[in-house]
PDB file of C-alpha atoms in Angstrom:
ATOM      1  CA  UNK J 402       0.000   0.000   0.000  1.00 37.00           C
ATOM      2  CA  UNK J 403       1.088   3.453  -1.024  1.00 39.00           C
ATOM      3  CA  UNK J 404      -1.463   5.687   0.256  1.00 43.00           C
ATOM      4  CA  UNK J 405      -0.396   7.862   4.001  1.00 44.00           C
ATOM      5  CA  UNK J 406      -2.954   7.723   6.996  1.00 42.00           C
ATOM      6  CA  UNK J 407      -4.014  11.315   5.486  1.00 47.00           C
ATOM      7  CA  UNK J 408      -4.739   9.791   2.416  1.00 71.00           C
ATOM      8  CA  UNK J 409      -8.080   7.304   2.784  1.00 88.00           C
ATOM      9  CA  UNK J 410      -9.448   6.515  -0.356  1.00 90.00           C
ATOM     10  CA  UNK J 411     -13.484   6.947   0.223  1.00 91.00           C
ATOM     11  CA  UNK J 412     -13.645   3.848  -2.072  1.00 92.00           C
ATOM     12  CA  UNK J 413     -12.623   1.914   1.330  1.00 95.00           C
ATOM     13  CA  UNK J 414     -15.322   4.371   3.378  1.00 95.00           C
ATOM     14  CA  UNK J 415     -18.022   2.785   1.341  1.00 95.00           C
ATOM     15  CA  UNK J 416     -16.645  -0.425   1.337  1.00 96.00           C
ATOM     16  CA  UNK J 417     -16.345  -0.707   4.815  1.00 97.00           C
ATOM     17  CA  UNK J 418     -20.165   0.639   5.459  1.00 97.00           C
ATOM     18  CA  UNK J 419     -20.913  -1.855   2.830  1.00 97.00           C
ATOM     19  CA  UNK J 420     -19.420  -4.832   4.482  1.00 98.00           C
ATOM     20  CA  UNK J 421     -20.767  -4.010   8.033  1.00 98.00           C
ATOM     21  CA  UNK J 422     -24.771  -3.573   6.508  1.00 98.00           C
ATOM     22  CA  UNK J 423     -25.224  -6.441   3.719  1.00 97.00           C
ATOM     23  CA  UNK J 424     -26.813  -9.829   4.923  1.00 98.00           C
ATOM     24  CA  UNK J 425     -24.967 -12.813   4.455  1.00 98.00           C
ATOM     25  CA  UNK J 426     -25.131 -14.124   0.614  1.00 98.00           C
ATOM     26  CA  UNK J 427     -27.198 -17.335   1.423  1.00 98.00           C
ATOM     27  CA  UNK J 428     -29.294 -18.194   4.432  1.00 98.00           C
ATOM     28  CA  UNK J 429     -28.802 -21.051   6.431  1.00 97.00           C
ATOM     29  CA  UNK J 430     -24.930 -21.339   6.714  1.00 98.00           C
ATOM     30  CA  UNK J 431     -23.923 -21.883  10.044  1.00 98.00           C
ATOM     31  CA  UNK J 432     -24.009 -18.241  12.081  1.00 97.00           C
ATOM     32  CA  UNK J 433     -27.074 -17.036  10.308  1.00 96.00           C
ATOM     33  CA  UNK J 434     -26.821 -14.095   7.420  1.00 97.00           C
ATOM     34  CA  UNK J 435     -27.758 -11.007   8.873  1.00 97.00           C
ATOM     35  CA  UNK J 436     -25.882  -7.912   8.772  1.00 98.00           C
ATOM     36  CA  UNK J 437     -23.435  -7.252  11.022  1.00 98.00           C
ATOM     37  CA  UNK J 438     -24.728  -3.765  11.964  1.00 98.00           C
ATOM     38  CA  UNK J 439     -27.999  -1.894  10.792  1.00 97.00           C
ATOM     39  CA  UNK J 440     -28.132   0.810   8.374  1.00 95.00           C
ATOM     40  CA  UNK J 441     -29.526   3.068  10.857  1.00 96.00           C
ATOM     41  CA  UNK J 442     -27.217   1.868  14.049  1.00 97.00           C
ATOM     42  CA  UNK J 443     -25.202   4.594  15.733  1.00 97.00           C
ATOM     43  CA  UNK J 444     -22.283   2.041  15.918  1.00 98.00           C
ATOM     44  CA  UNK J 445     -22.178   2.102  12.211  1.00 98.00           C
ATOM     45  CA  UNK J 446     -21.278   5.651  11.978  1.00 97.00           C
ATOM     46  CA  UNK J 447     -19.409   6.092  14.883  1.00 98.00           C
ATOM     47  CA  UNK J 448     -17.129   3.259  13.118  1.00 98.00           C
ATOM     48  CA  UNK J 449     -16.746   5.206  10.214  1.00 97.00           C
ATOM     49  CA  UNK J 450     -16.219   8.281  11.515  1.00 97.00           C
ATOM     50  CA  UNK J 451     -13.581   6.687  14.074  1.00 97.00           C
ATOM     51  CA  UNK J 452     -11.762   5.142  10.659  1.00 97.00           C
ATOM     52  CA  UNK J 453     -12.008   8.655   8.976  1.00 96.00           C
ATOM     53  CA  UNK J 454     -10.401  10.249  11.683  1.00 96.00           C
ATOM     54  CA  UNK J 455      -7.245   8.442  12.297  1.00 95.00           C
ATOM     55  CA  UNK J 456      -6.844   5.671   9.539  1.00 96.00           C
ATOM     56  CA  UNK J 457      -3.554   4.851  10.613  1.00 95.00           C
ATOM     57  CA  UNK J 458      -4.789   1.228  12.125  1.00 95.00           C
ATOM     58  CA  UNK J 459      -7.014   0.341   9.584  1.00 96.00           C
ATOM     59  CA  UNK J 460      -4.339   1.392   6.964  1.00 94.00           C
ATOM     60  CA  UNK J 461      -1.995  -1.148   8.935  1.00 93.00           C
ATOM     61  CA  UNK J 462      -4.274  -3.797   8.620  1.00 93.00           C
ATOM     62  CA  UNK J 463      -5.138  -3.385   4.513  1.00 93.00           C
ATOM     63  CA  UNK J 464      -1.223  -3.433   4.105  1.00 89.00           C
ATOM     64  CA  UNK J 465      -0.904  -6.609   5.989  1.00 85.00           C
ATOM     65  CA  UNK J 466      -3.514  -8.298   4.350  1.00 81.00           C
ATOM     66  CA  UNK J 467      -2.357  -7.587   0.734  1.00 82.00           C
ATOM     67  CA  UNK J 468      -5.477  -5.821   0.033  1.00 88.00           C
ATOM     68  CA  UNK J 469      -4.710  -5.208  -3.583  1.00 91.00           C
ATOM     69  CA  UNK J 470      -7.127  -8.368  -4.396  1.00 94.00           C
ATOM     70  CA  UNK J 471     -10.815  -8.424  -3.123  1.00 95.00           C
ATOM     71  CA  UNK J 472     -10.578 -11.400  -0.992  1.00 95.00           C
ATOM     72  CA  UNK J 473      -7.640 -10.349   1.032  1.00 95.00           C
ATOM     73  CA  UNK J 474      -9.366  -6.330   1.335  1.00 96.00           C
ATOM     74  CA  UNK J 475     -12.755  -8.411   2.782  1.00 97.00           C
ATOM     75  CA  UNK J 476     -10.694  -9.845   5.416  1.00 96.00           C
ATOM     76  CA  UNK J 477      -9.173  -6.687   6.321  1.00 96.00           C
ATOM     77  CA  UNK J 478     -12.583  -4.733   6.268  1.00 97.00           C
ATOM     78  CA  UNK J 479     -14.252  -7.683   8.333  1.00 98.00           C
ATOM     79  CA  UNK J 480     -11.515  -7.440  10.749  1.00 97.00           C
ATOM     80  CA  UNK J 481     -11.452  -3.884  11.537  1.00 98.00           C
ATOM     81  CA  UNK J 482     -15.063  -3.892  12.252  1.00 98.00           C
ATOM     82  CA  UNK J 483     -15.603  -6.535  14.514  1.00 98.00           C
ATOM     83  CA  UNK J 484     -12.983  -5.040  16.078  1.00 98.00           C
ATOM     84  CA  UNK J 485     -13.547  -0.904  16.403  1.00 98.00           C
ATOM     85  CA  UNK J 486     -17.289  -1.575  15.642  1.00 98.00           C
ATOM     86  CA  UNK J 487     -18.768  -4.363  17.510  1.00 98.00           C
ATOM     87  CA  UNK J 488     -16.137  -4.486  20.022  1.00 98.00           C
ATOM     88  CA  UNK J 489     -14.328  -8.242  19.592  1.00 98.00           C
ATOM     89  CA  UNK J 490     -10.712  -9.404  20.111  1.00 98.00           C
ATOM     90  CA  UNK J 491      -8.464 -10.575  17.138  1.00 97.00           C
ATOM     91  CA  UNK J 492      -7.002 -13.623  18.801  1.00 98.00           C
ATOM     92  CA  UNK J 493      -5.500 -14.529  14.918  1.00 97.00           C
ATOM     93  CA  UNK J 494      -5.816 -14.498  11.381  1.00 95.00           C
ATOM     94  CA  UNK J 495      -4.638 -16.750   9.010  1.00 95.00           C
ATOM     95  CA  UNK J 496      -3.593 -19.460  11.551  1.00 97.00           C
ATOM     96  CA  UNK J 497      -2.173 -22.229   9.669  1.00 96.00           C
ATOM     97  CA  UNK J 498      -2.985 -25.711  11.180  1.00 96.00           C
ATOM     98  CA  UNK J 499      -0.283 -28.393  10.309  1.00 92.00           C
ATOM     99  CA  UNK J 500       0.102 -31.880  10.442  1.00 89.00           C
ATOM    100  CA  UNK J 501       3.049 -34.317   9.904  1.00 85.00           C
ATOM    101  CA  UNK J 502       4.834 -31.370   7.981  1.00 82.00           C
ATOM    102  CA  UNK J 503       2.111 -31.080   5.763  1.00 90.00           C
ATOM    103  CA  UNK J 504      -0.502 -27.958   6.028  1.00 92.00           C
ATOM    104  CA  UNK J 505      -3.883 -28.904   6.533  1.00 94.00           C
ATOM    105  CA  UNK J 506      -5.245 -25.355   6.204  1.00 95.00           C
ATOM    106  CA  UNK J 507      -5.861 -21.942   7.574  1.00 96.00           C
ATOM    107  CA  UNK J 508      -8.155 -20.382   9.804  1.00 97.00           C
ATOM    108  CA  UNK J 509      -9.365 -17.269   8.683  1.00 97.00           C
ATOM    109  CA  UNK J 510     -10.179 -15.472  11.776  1.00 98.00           C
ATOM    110  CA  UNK J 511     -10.281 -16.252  15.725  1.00 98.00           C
ATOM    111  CA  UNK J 512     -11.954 -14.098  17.690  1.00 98.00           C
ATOM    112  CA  UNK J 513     -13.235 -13.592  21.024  1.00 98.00           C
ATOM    113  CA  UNK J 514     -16.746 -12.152  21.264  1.00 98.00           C
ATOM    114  CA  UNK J 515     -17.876  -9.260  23.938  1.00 97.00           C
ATOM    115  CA  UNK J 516     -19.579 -11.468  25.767  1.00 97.00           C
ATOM    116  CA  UNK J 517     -16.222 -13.817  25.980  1.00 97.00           C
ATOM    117  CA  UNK J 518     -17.167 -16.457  23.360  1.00 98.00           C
ATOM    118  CA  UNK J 519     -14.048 -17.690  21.307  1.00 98.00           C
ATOM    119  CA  UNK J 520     -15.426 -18.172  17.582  1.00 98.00           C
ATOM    120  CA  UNK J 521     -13.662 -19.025  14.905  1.00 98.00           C
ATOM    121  CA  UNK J 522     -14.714 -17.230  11.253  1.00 98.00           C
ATOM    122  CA  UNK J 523     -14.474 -18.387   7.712  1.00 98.00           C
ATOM    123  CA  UNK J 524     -14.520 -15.574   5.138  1.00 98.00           C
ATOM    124  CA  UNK J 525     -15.180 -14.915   1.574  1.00 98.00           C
ATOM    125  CA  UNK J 526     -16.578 -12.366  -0.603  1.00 97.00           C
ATOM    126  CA  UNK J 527     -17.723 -13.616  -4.228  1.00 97.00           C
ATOM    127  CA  UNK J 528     -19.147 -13.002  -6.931  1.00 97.00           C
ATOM    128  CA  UNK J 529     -21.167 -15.713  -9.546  1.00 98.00           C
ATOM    129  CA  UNK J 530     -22.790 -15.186 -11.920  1.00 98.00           C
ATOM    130  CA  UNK J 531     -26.006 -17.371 -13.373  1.00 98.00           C
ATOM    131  CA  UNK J 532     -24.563 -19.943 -16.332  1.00 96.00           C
ATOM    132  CA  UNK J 533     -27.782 -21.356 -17.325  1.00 95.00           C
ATOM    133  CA  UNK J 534     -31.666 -21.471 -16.310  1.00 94.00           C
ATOM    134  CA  UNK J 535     -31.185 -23.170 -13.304  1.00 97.00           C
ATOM    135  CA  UNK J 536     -31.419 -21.803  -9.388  1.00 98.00           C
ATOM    136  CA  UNK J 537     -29.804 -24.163  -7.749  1.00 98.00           C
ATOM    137  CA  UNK J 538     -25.937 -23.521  -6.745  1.00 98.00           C
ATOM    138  CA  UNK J 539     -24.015 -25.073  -9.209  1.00 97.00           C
ATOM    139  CA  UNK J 540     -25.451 -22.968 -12.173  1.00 98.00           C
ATOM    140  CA  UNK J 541     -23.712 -19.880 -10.212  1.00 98.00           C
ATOM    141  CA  UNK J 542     -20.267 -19.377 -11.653  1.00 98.00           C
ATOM    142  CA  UNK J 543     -17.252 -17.096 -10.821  1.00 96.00           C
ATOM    143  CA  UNK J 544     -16.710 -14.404 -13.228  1.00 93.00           C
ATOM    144  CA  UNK J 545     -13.497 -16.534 -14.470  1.00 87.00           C
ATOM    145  CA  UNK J 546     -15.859 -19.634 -14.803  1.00 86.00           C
ATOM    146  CA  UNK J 547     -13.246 -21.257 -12.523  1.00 86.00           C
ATOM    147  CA  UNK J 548     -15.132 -21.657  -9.717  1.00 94.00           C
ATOM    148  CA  UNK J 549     -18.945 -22.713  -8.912  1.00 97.00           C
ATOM    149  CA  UNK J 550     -21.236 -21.217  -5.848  1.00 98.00           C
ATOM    150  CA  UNK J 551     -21.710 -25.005  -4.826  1.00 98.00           C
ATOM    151  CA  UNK J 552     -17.855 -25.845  -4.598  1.00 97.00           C
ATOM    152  CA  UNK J 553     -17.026 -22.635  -2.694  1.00 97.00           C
ATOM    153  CA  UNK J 554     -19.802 -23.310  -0.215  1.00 98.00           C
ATOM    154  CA  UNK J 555     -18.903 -27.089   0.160  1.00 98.00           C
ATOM    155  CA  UNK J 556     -15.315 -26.168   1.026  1.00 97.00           C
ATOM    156  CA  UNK J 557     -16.122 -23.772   3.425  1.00 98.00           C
ATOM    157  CA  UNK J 558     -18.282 -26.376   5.269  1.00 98.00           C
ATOM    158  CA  UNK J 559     -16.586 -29.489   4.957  1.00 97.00           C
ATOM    159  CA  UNK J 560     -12.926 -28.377   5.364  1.00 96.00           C
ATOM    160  CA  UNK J 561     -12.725 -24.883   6.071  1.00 97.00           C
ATOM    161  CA  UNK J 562     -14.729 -24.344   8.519  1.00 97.00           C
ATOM    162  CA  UNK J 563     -14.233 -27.278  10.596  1.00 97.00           C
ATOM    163  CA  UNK J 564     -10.108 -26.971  11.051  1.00 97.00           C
ATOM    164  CA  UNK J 565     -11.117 -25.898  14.392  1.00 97.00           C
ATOM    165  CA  UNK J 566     -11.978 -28.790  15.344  1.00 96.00           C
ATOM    166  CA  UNK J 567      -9.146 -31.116  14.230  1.00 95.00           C
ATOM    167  CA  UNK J 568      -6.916 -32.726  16.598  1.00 95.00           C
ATOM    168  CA  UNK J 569      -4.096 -31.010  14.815  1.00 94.00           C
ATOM    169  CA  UNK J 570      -5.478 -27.196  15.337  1.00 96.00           C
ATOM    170  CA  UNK J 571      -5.199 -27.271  19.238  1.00 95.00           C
ATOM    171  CA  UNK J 572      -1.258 -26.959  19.522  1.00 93.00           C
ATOM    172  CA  UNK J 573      -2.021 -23.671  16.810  1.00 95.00           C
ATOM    173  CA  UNK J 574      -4.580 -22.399  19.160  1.00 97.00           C
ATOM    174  CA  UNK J 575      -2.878 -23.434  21.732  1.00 96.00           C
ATOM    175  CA  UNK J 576      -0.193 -21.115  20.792  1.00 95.00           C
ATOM    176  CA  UNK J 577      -2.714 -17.913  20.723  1.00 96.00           C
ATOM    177  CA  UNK J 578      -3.797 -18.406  24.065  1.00 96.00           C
ATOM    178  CA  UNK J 579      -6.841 -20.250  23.161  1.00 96.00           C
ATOM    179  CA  UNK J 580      -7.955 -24.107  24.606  1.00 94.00           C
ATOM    180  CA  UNK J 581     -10.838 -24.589  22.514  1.00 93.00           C
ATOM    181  CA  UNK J 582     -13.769 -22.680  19.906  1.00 97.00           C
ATOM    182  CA  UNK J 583     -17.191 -22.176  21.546  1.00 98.00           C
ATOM    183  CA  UNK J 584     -18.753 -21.247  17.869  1.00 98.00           C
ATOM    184  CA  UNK J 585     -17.909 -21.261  14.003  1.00 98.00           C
ATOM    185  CA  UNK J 586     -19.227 -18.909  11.940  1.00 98.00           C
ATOM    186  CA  UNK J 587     -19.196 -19.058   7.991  1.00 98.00           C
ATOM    187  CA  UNK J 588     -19.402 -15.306   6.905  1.00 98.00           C
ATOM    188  CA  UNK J 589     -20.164 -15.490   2.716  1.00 98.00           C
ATOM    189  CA  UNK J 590     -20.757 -11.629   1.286  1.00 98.00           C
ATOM    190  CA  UNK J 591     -20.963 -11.276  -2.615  1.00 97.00           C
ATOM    191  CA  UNK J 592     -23.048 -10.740  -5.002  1.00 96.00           C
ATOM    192  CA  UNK J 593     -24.977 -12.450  -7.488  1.00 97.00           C
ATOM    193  CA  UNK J 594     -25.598 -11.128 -11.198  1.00 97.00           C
ATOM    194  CA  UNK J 595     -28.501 -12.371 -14.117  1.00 97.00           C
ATOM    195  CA  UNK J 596     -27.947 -12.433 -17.571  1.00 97.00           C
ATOM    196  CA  UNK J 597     -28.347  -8.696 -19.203  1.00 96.00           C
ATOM    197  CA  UNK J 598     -31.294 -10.128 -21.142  1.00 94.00           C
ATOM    198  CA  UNK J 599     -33.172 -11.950 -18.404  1.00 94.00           C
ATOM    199  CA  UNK J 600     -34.912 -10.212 -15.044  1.00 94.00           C
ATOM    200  CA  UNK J 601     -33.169 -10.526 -11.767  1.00 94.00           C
ATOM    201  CA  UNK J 602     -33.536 -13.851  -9.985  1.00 96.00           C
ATOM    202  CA  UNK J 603     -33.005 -15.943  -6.804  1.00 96.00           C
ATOM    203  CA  UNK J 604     -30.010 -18.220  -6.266  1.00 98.00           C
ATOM    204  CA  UNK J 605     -31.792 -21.135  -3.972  1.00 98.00           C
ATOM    205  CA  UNK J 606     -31.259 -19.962  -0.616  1.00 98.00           C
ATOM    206  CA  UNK J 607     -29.903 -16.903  -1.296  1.00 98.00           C
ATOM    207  CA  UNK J 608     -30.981 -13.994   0.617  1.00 97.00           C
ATOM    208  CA  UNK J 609     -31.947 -11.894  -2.252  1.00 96.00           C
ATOM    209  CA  UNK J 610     -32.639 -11.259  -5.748  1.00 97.00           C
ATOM    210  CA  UNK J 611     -29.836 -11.080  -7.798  1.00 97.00           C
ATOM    211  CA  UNK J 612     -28.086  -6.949  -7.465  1.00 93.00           C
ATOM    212  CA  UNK J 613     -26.761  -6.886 -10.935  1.00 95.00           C
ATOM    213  CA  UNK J 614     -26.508  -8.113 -14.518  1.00 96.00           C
ATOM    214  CA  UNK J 615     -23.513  -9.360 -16.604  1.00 97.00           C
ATOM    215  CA  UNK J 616     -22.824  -9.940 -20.499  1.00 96.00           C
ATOM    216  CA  UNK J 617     -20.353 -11.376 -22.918  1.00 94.00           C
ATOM    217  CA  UNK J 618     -18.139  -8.975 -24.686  1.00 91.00           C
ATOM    218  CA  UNK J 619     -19.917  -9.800 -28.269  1.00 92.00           C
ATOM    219  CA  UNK J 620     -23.320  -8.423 -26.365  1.00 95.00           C
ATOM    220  CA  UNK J 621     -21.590  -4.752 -25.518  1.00 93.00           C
ATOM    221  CA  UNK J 622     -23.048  -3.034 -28.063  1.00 94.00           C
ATOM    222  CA  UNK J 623     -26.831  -4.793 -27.265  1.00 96.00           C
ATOM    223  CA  UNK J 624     -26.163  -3.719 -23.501  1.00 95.00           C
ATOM    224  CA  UNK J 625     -24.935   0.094 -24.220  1.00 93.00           C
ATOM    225  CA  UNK J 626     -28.274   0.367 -27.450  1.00 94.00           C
ATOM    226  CA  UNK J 627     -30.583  -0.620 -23.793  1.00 94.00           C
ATOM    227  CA  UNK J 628     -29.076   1.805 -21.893  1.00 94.00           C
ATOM    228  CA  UNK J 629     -28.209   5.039 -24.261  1.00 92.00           C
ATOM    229  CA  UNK J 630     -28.612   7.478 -21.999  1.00 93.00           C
ATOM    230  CA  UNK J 631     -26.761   5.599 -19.240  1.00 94.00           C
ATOM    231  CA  UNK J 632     -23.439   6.697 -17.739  1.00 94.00           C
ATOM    232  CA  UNK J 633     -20.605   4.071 -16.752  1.00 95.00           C
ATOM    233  CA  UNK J 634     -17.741   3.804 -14.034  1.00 93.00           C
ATOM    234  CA  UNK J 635     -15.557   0.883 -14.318  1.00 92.00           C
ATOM    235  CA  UNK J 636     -14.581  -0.788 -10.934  1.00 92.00           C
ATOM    236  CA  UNK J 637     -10.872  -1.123 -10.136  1.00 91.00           C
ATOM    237  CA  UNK J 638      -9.747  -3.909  -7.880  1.00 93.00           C
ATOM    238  CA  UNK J 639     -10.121  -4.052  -4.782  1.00 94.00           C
ATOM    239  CA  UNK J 640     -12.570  -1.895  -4.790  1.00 93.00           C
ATOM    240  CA  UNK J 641     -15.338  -3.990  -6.242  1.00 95.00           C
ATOM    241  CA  UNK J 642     -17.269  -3.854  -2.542  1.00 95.00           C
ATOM    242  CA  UNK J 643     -21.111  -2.558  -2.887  1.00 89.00           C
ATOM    243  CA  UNK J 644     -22.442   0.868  -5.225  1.00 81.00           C
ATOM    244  CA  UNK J 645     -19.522   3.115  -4.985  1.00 77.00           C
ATOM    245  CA  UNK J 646     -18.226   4.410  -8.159  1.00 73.00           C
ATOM    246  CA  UNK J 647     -16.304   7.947  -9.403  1.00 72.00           C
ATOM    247  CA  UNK J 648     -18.869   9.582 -10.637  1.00 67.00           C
ATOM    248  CA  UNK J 649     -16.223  12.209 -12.055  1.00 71.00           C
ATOM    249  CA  UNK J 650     -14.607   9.688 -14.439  1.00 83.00           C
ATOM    250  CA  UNK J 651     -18.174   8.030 -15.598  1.00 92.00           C
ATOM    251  CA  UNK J 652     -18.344   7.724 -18.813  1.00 94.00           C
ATOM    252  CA  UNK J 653     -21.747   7.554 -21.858  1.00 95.00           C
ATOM    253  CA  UNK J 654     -22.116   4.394 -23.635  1.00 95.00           C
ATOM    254  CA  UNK J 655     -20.940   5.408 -26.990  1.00 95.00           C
ATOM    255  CA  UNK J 656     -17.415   5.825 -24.856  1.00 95.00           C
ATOM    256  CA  UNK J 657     -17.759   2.594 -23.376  1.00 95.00           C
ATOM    257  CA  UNK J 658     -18.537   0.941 -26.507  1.00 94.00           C
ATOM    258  CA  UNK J 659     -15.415   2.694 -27.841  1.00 94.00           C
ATOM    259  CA  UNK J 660     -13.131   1.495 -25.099  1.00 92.00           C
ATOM    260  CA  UNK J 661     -14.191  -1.700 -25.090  1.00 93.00           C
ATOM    261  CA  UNK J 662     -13.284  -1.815 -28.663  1.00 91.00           C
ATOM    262  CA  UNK J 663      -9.797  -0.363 -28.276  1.00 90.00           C
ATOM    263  CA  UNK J 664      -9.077  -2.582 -25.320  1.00 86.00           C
ATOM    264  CA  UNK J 665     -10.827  -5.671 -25.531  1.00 88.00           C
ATOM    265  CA  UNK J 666     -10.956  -7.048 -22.026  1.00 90.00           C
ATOM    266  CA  UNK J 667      -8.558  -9.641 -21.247  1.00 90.00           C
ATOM    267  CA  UNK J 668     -10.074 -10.247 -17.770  1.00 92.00           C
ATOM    268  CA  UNK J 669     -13.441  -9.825 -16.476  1.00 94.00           C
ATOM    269  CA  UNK J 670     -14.516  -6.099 -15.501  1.00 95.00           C
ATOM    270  CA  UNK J 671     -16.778  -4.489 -13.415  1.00 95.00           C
ATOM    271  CA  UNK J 672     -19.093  -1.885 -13.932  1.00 94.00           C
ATOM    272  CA  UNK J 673     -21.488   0.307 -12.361  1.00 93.00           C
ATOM    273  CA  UNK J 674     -24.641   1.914 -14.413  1.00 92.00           C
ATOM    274  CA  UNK J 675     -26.064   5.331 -13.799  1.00 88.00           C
ATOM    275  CA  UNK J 676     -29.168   5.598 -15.697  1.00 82.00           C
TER     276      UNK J 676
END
């Protein structure tokens, strides 16, 4: 990280509120899915106002969490708000469990609650996006089509998440000061996105519609003849967190067409509409 304390990008403002107010993905995963703070709770801005004022410690954090990619920033942004916003203890993160000379995994993040609870937290933020007709998880891809809603969640349920358990994990959290987990906690932000042609749907068990739409390069100039009038930010990671977006560098859709064109995208990209 480049950027000095006086420096706070409001990208990671917005990204932080962001992280703190949006329900968990799906429903059911063990821990429940609701926000970690209201929209309207005084904690919530007190948090942000206390990161706005001296962003020295949360600055620390990003850089030691190689926040340049989104996964690593949603750790960070998770951590420092349990922390400075609902008042918990950062036992450890990334606590490697090993076995024989062999790693068995990583614990994302051990924490001890206000009320004294030692949990242990599994972490992702995602985004899929809907291959085919079908609801159920496995038609939910990653933008790279490398990885499937279903897989992600089964991971994070049968390995992830129970590491804590393992024989093997005690001498790790032994070594943090801590002889055993009370609760485990899968914590699985995203978001989901239709096709541009289709209306917004529900992943089964997901805790709401889908928040966006995607399309295939070859469909740009379908997308931008919808939307003429619209005006488009691209997202840079990692700031690919919620609705925030430079509204001083937006751009019309005759411009995105064009820059698509120039540079077709090697990678998937992000973009936010303002109609």
């Amino acid at each position: 990280m480049t950027q000095s304390p006086s420096e706070l990008n409001p990208a990671w403002v917005s990204a932080l509120r962001w992280v703190m107010t949006q329900p968990g993905l799906l429903t059911g995963l063990p821990g429940g899915h609701e926000p970690l703070l209201g929209p309207t709770d005084a904690r919530l801005e007190e948090l942000l106002a206390y990161t706005q004022a001296d962003p020295s410690g949360f600055m620390k954090i990003l850089s030691g969490r190689r926040a340049h990619k989104v996964g690593p920033a949603f750790e960070a942004l998770v951590h420092w708000g349990l922390v400075q916003g609902l008042g918990y203890e950062c036992l450890a993160w990334d606590l490697q469990v090993h076995a024989q000379k062999r790693t068995l995994g990583a614990m994302d993040l051990i924490v001890r609650s206000p009320q004294g609870a030692v949990e242990h937290w599994e972490l992702a933020y995602k985004l899929y996006l809907q291959a085919d007709s079908g609801l159920e998880w496995s038609s939910w891809v990653g933008p790279n089509e490398r990885d499937r809603l279903s897989l992600k969640v089964s991971r994070m349920l049968e390995h992830q998440l129970p590491l804590s358990a393992l024989p093997e994990a005690r001498e790790a959290l032994e070594g943090v000061g801590v002889a055993g987990v009370d609760a485990r906690r899968v914590f699985l932000q995203g978001a989901l996105f239709s096709p541009w042609s289709s209306e917004p749907c529900r992943a089964t068990g997901a805790s709401m519609l889908a928040q966006g739409s995607w399309a295939r390069c070859s469909e740009a100039g379908a997308v931008a003849s919808r939307h003429g009038q619209a005006r488009w930010g691209k997202r840079e990671k990692p700031h690919w967190f919620g609705p925030w977006s430079n509204h001083s560098r937006a751009i019309n859709s005759a411009e995105l067409l064009d820059e698509l064109e120039r540079c077709p995208p090697l990678k998937p990209q992000l973009w936010i509409r303002h109609d």
